[in-house]
CSV table of C-alpha atoms in Angstrom, one decimal:
chain,number,residue,atom,x,y,z
A,13,MET,CA,33.5,110.2,78.3
A,14,LEU,CA,33.8,110.7,74.5
A,15,MET,CA,35.5,107.5,73.4
A,16,ARG,CA,35.4,106.0,69.9
A,17,SER,CA,36.2,102.3,69.7
A,18,PHE,CA,37.9,102.7,66.3
A,19,LEU,CA,40.6,105.3,66.4
A,20,GLY,CA,43.1,104.1,63.8
A,21,GLY,CA,42.3,104.3,60.1
A,22,ALA,CA,38.7,105.5,59.7
A,23,MET,CA,39.2,109.2,60.5
A,24,GLN,CA,41.9,110.5,58.2
A,25,GLY,CA,40.3,113.9,58.1
A,26,GLU,CA,40.0,114.5,61.8
A,27,VAL,CA,43.0,116.1,63.4
A,28,LYS,CA,41.9,116.5,67.0
A,29,GLN,CA,39.8,114.1,69.1
A,30,ILE,CA,38.8,114.5,72.7
A,31,ILE,CA,39.1,111.1,74.3
A,32,SER,CA,38.1,112.4,77.7
A,33,GLU,CA,38.2,115.6,79.7
A,34,SER,CA,38.4,113.7,83.0
A,35,ASN,CA,41.4,114.7,85.1
A,36,LYS,CA,43.3,111.6,86.1
A,37,LYS,CA,46.8,110.0,85.7
A,38,ILE,CA,48.2,109.3,82.3
A,39,VAL,CA,50.4,106.1,82.2
A,40,VAL,CA,52.6,105.8,79.1
A,41,ILE,CA,53.9,102.3,78.6
A,42,GLY,CA,56.9,101.0,76.7
A,43,ASP,CA,56.5,98.5,73.9
A,44,PRO,CA,54.4,95.6,75.4
A,45,HIS,CA,55.3,93.0,72.8
A,46,GLY,CA,52.4,90.8,73.8
A,47,ASN,CA,52.8,91.1,77.6
A,48,ILE,CA,49.0,91.1,78.3
A,49,ARG,CA,49.6,89.6,81.8
A,50,GLY,CA,51.8,92.5,82.7
A,51,LEU,CA,49.3,95.1,81.3
A,52,ARG,CA,46.6,93.5,83.4
A,53,GLN,CA,48.8,93.6,86.5
A,54,LEU,CA,49.8,97.2,85.9
A,55,MET,CA,46.2,98.3,85.5
A,56,GLU,CA,45.3,96.4,88.7
A,57,ASN,CA,48.1,98.2,90.6
A,58,ILE,CA,47.5,101.7,89.4
A,59,GLY,CA,43.7,101.6,88.9
A,60,ASP,CA,41.6,104.0,86.9
A,61,ALA,CA,43.8,106.0,84.6
A,62,PHE,CA,44.5,106.7,80.9
A,63,TYR,CA,46.8,104.0,79.6
A,64,LEU,CA,48.8,104.8,76.5
A,65,SER,CA,51.4,102.7,74.7
A,66,VAL,CA,54.2,103.9,72.4
A,67,GLY,CA,53.6,101.0,70.0
A,68,ASP,CA,54.4,97.3,69.4
A,69,VAL,CA,51.5,95.9,71.5
A,70,ALA,CA,52.0,93.0,69.2
A,71,VAL,CA,48.9,90.9,69.7
A,72,PHE,CA,47.4,89.4,66.6
A,73,SER,CA,44.2,88.1,65.1
A,74,SER,CA,45.7,84.9,63.6
A,75,ARG,CA,48.5,82.5,64.3
A,76,THR,CA,49.9,83.2,60.8
A,77,LYS,CA,50.5,86.8,61.8
A,78,LEU,CA,51.9,85.8,65.2
A,79,ILE,CA,54.4,83.3,63.7
A,80,ALA,CA,55.4,85.9,61.1
A,81,ASP,CA,56.4,88.3,63.9
A,82,LYS,CA,60.1,87.9,64.7
A,83,ARG,CA,59.7,88.5,68.4
A,84,ALA,CA,56.2,87.5,69.4
A,85,TRP,CA,56.3,83.9,68.1
A,86,ARG,CA,58.9,82.9,70.7
A,87,HIS,CA,56.6,83.3,73.6
A,88,THR,CA,54.2,80.4,74.2
A,89,GLU,CA,51.6,82.6,76.0
A,90,ASN,CA,51.1,84.6,72.9
A,91,TYR,CA,49.6,81.6,71.1
A,92,GLU,CA,46.9,81.2,73.7
A,93,ILE,CA,46.2,85.0,73.5
A,94,THR,CA,45.8,84.8,69.7
A,95,ASP,CA,43.5,81.8,69.9
A,96,ARG,CA,41.3,83.6,72.5
A,97,ILE,CA,41.2,86.7,70.2
A,98,VAL,CA,40.1,84.6,67.2
A,99,ALA,CA,37.5,82.8,69.3
A,100,LYS,CA,36.4,86.1,70.9
A,101,THR,CA,36.8,84.6,74.4
A,102,PHE,CA,39.6,87.0,75.3
A,103,GLN,CA,38.9,88.9,78.5
A,104,PRO,CA,39.1,92.6,77.6
A,105,LEU,CA,41.6,94.8,79.5
A,106,LYS,CA,40.0,96.4,82.5
A,107,TYR,CA,40.7,99.9,81.1
A,108,PRO,CA,41.2,101.0,77.5
A,109,LEU,CA,44.7,100.8,76.1
A,110,TYR,CA,45.4,103.5,73.5
A,111,SER,CA,48.4,102.7,71.4
A,112,LEU,CA,50.5,104.1,68.6
A,113,PHE,CA,51.3,101.7,65.8
A,114,GLY,CA,54.7,100.1,66.0
A,115,ASN,CA,56.7,98.1,63.5
A,116,HIS,CA,55.2,94.9,65.2
A,117,ASP,CA,51.5,95.9,64.8
A,118,GLN,CA,49.0,95.1,62.1
A,119,TYR,CA,46.5,97.7,60.7
A,120,GLU,CA,44.3,94.8,59.6
A,121,ASP,CA,43.7,94.0,63.2
A,122,LEU,CA,42.2,97.3,64.2
A,123,GLU,CA,38.6,96.4,64.6
A,124,ILE,CA,38.9,93.1,66.3
A,125,LEU,CA,41.4,94.3,68.9
A,126,ALA,CA,39.1,97.2,69.7
A,127,GLU,CA,36.1,95.0,69.9
A,128,VAL,CA,37.6,92.0,71.8
A,129,CYS,CA,40.6,93.3,73.7
A,130,ASN,CA,39.8,97.0,74.5
A,131,ILE,CA,43.0,98.0,72.6
A,132,HIS,CA,42.5,101.1,70.5
A,133,TYR,CA,45.1,102.4,68.0
A,134,LEU,CA,45.6,106.1,67.5
A,135,ASN,CA,45.8,107.6,64.1
A,136,ASN,CA,49.1,109.0,62.9
A,137,GLY,CA,49.1,112.8,62.4
A,138,ASN,CA,46.2,113.4,64.8
A,139,VAL,CA,46.1,115.2,68.2
A,140,TYR,CA,44.2,113.6,71.1
A,141,GLN,CA,43.2,115.1,74.4
A,142,PHE,CA,43.4,113.1,77.6
A,143,GLY,CA,42.4,115.2,80.6
A,144,GLU,CA,44.0,118.6,80.2
A,145,LEU,CA,46.8,117.5,78.0
A,146,THR,CA,47.0,117.1,74.2
A,147,PHE,CA,49.1,114.4,72.5
A,148,GLY,CA,50.5,114.6,69.0
A,149,VAL,CA,50.8,111.1,67.6
A,150,MET,CA,53.3,109.6,65.1
A,151,GLY,CA,53.5,105.8,65.3
A,152,GLY,CA,55.6,103.5,63.1
A,153,VAL,CA,59.0,104.2,61.7
A,154,TYR,CA,60.5,106.1,58.8
A,155,SER,CA,60.9,104.3,55.5
A,156,ASN,CA,62.6,106.1,52.6
A,157,LYS,CA,60.8,103.6,50.3
A,158,TYR,CA,57.3,104.1,51.6
A,159,HIS,CA,57.3,107.6,53.1
A,160,THR,CA,55.5,109.2,50.1
A,161,TYR,CA,52.8,106.5,49.8
A,162,LYS,CA,49.2,107.0,50.8
A,163,ARG,CA,48.2,105.0,53.9
A,164,GLU,CA,45.5,103.2,52.0
A,165,ASP,CA,48.1,101.9,49.6
A,166,LEU,CA,50.2,100.3,52.3
A,167,ARG,CA,49.5,96.7,53.2
A,168,GLY,CA,51.0,94.1,55.6
A,169,ASN,CA,54.5,95.0,57.0
A,170,LYS,CA,54.6,98.1,54.7
A,171,ASN,CA,52.1,99.7,57.2
A,172,GLN,CA,54.9,100.0,59.7
A,173,ALA,CA,56.0,103.2,57.9
A,174,PHE,CA,54.6,106.6,58.7
A,175,THR,CA,53.7,108.7,55.7
A,176,GLN,CA,54.5,112.2,54.5
A,177,GLU,CA,50.8,113.1,54.6
A,178,GLU,CA,50.5,112.1,58.3
A,179,TYR,CA,53.7,113.9,59.1
A,180,ASN,CA,52.6,117.1,57.5
A,181,ARG,CA,49.2,116.9,59.2
A,182,LEU,CA,50.9,116.8,62.6
A,183,LEU,CA,53.3,119.6,61.7
A,184,SER,CA,50.3,121.9,61.3
A,185,GLN,CA,49.0,121.4,64.8
A,186,GLU,CA,49.9,122.2,68.4
A,187,TYR,CA,50.2,119.7,71.3
A,188,ASP,CA,51.6,119.4,74.8
A,189,VAL,CA,53.1,115.9,74.4
A,190,LEU,CA,54.7,114.2,71.4
A,191,LEU,CA,54.2,110.4,71.3
A,192,THR,CA,56.3,108.6,68.7
A,193,HIS,CA,57.4,105.0,68.3
A,194,GLN,CA,60.8,105.9,66.9
A,195,ALA,CA,63.2,108.3,68.6
A,196,SER,CA,64.4,111.6,67.2
A,197,GLU,CA,67.9,111.8,65.8
A,198,VAL,CA,69.3,114.6,67.9
A,199,TYR,CA,67.6,115.1,71.2
A,200,THR,CA,68.7,111.9,73.0
A,201,PRO,CA,71.5,111.4,75.5
A,202,GLY,CA,74.9,111.1,73.9
A,203,GLY,CA,76.3,107.6,73.5
A,204,LEU,CA,73.0,105.7,73.3
A,205,PRO,CA,72.8,103.8,70.0
A,206,LEU,CA,69.2,104.8,69.1
A,207,ARG,CA,67.7,104.3,65.7
A,208,GLY,CA,66.5,107.9,65.5
A,209,CYS,CA,64.8,109.8,62.7
A,210,ARG,CA,65.7,113.4,61.7
A,211,LEU,CA,62.1,114.2,60.7
A,212,ILE,CA,61.0,113.7,64.3
A,213,ASN,CA,63.3,116.4,65.5
A,214,THR,CA,60.9,119.0,64.1
A,215,LEU,CA,58.0,117.4,65.8
A,216,VAL,CA,59.9,117.5,69.1
A,217,GLU,CA,60.4,121.3,68.7
A,218,ALA,CA,56.7,121.7,68.4
A,219,ALA,CA,55.9,119.9,71.6
A,220,ARG,CA,55.2,122.1,74.7
A,221,SER,CA,56.4,119.8,77.4
A,222,TYR,CA,57.3,116.1,76.5
A,223,HIS,CA,58.6,113.7,73.9
A,224,ILE,CA,58.1,110.1,74.8
A,225,HIS,CA,59.1,107.2,72.5
A,226,GLY,CA,59.8,103.4,72.4
A,227,HIS,CA,61.2,101.2,69.7
A,228,ASP,CA,64.8,101.0,70.9
A,229,HIS,CA,64.0,99.3,74.2
A,230,ARG,CA,66.2,101.6,76.2
A,231,SER,CA,65.0,103.6,79.2
A,232,TYR,CA,66.3,107.1,79.7
A,233,LEU,CA,65.2,110.6,80.8
A,234,SER,CA,66.8,113.7,79.3
A,235,THR,CA,66.0,117.3,78.7
A,236,TYR,CA,66.1,119.5,75.6
A,237,LYS,CA,65.4,123.2,76.2
A,238,ASP,CA,62.2,123.2,78.3
A,239,LYS,CA,61.1,119.7,77.3
A,240,THR,CA,61.4,116.4,79.0
A,241,ILE,CA,62.6,113.6,76.6
A,242,ILE,CA,61.8,110.0,77.7
A,243,GLY,CA,62.8,106.7,76.1
A,244,LEU,CA,60.9,103.7,77.4
A,245,SER,CA,62.3,100.1,77.4
A,246,THR,CA,60.2,97.1,76.4
A,247,PHE,CA,57.4,96.4,78.9
A,248,LEU,CA,57.8,92.7,77.9
A,249,HIS,CA,61.0,92.4,80.0
A,250,HIS,CA,60.8,95.4,82.3
A,251,SER,CA,57.7,95.8,84.4
A,252,ASP,CA,58.8,99.4,85.3
A,253,ALA,CA,59.0,100.5,81.7
A,254,TYR,CA,56.3,103.1,82.0
A,255,TYR,CA,56.0,106.8,82.9
A,256,ILE,CA,53.2,108.5,84.8
A,257,ILE,CA,52.1,112.1,83.9
A,258,ASN,CA,49.6,113.8,86.2
A,259,SER,CA,47.1,115.5,83.9
């Protein structure tokens, strides 16, 4: 198994990384928003598999960051999780969780979450191989203000934006599955009030088989041409907010 513990910000030049060539189930999970208990239970129920999240894992390395999060601070259990991460007494997840960045995640927490929690963030604009499938990754959300910035120039909440450089890098590659945090603007079922992004439309066109996203906390399954389009609700409130792909 060729796994790196730090998959987020250190490898800007790499565009394809083989996580593992083992052939097993791939479980794509909706925004966890701190639901570590639910993640543990899901892993116990399904067993050995590749576990991926569409972003907003929302666990933090300090109470200050937790309290600043508009959603996570409301849940008492998250304070205990944070304290255990800080003290490095957190029991790591049984299997690695590979996640996109969401708008409730912190780039500054990359290393400690990989070391202590077995949570590994995937780098925007890269392609990763899990089993026989390749996954194009574009976490975060579009920001007109920060889109042209370099990743290294974004700090704090500004890091929730994906950049033009990351977007262009993914455009130049091929992949079976597109994983994004934000929805596309067009290829979703009519009537759903999704906060989609027009730039993601082009990334959907490039995917061979799937586009899976989170962010809007709405579950649906649709088709566009020969692709399956999946929106996942928040795993915090819906224990069935996941989709299994057999690699």
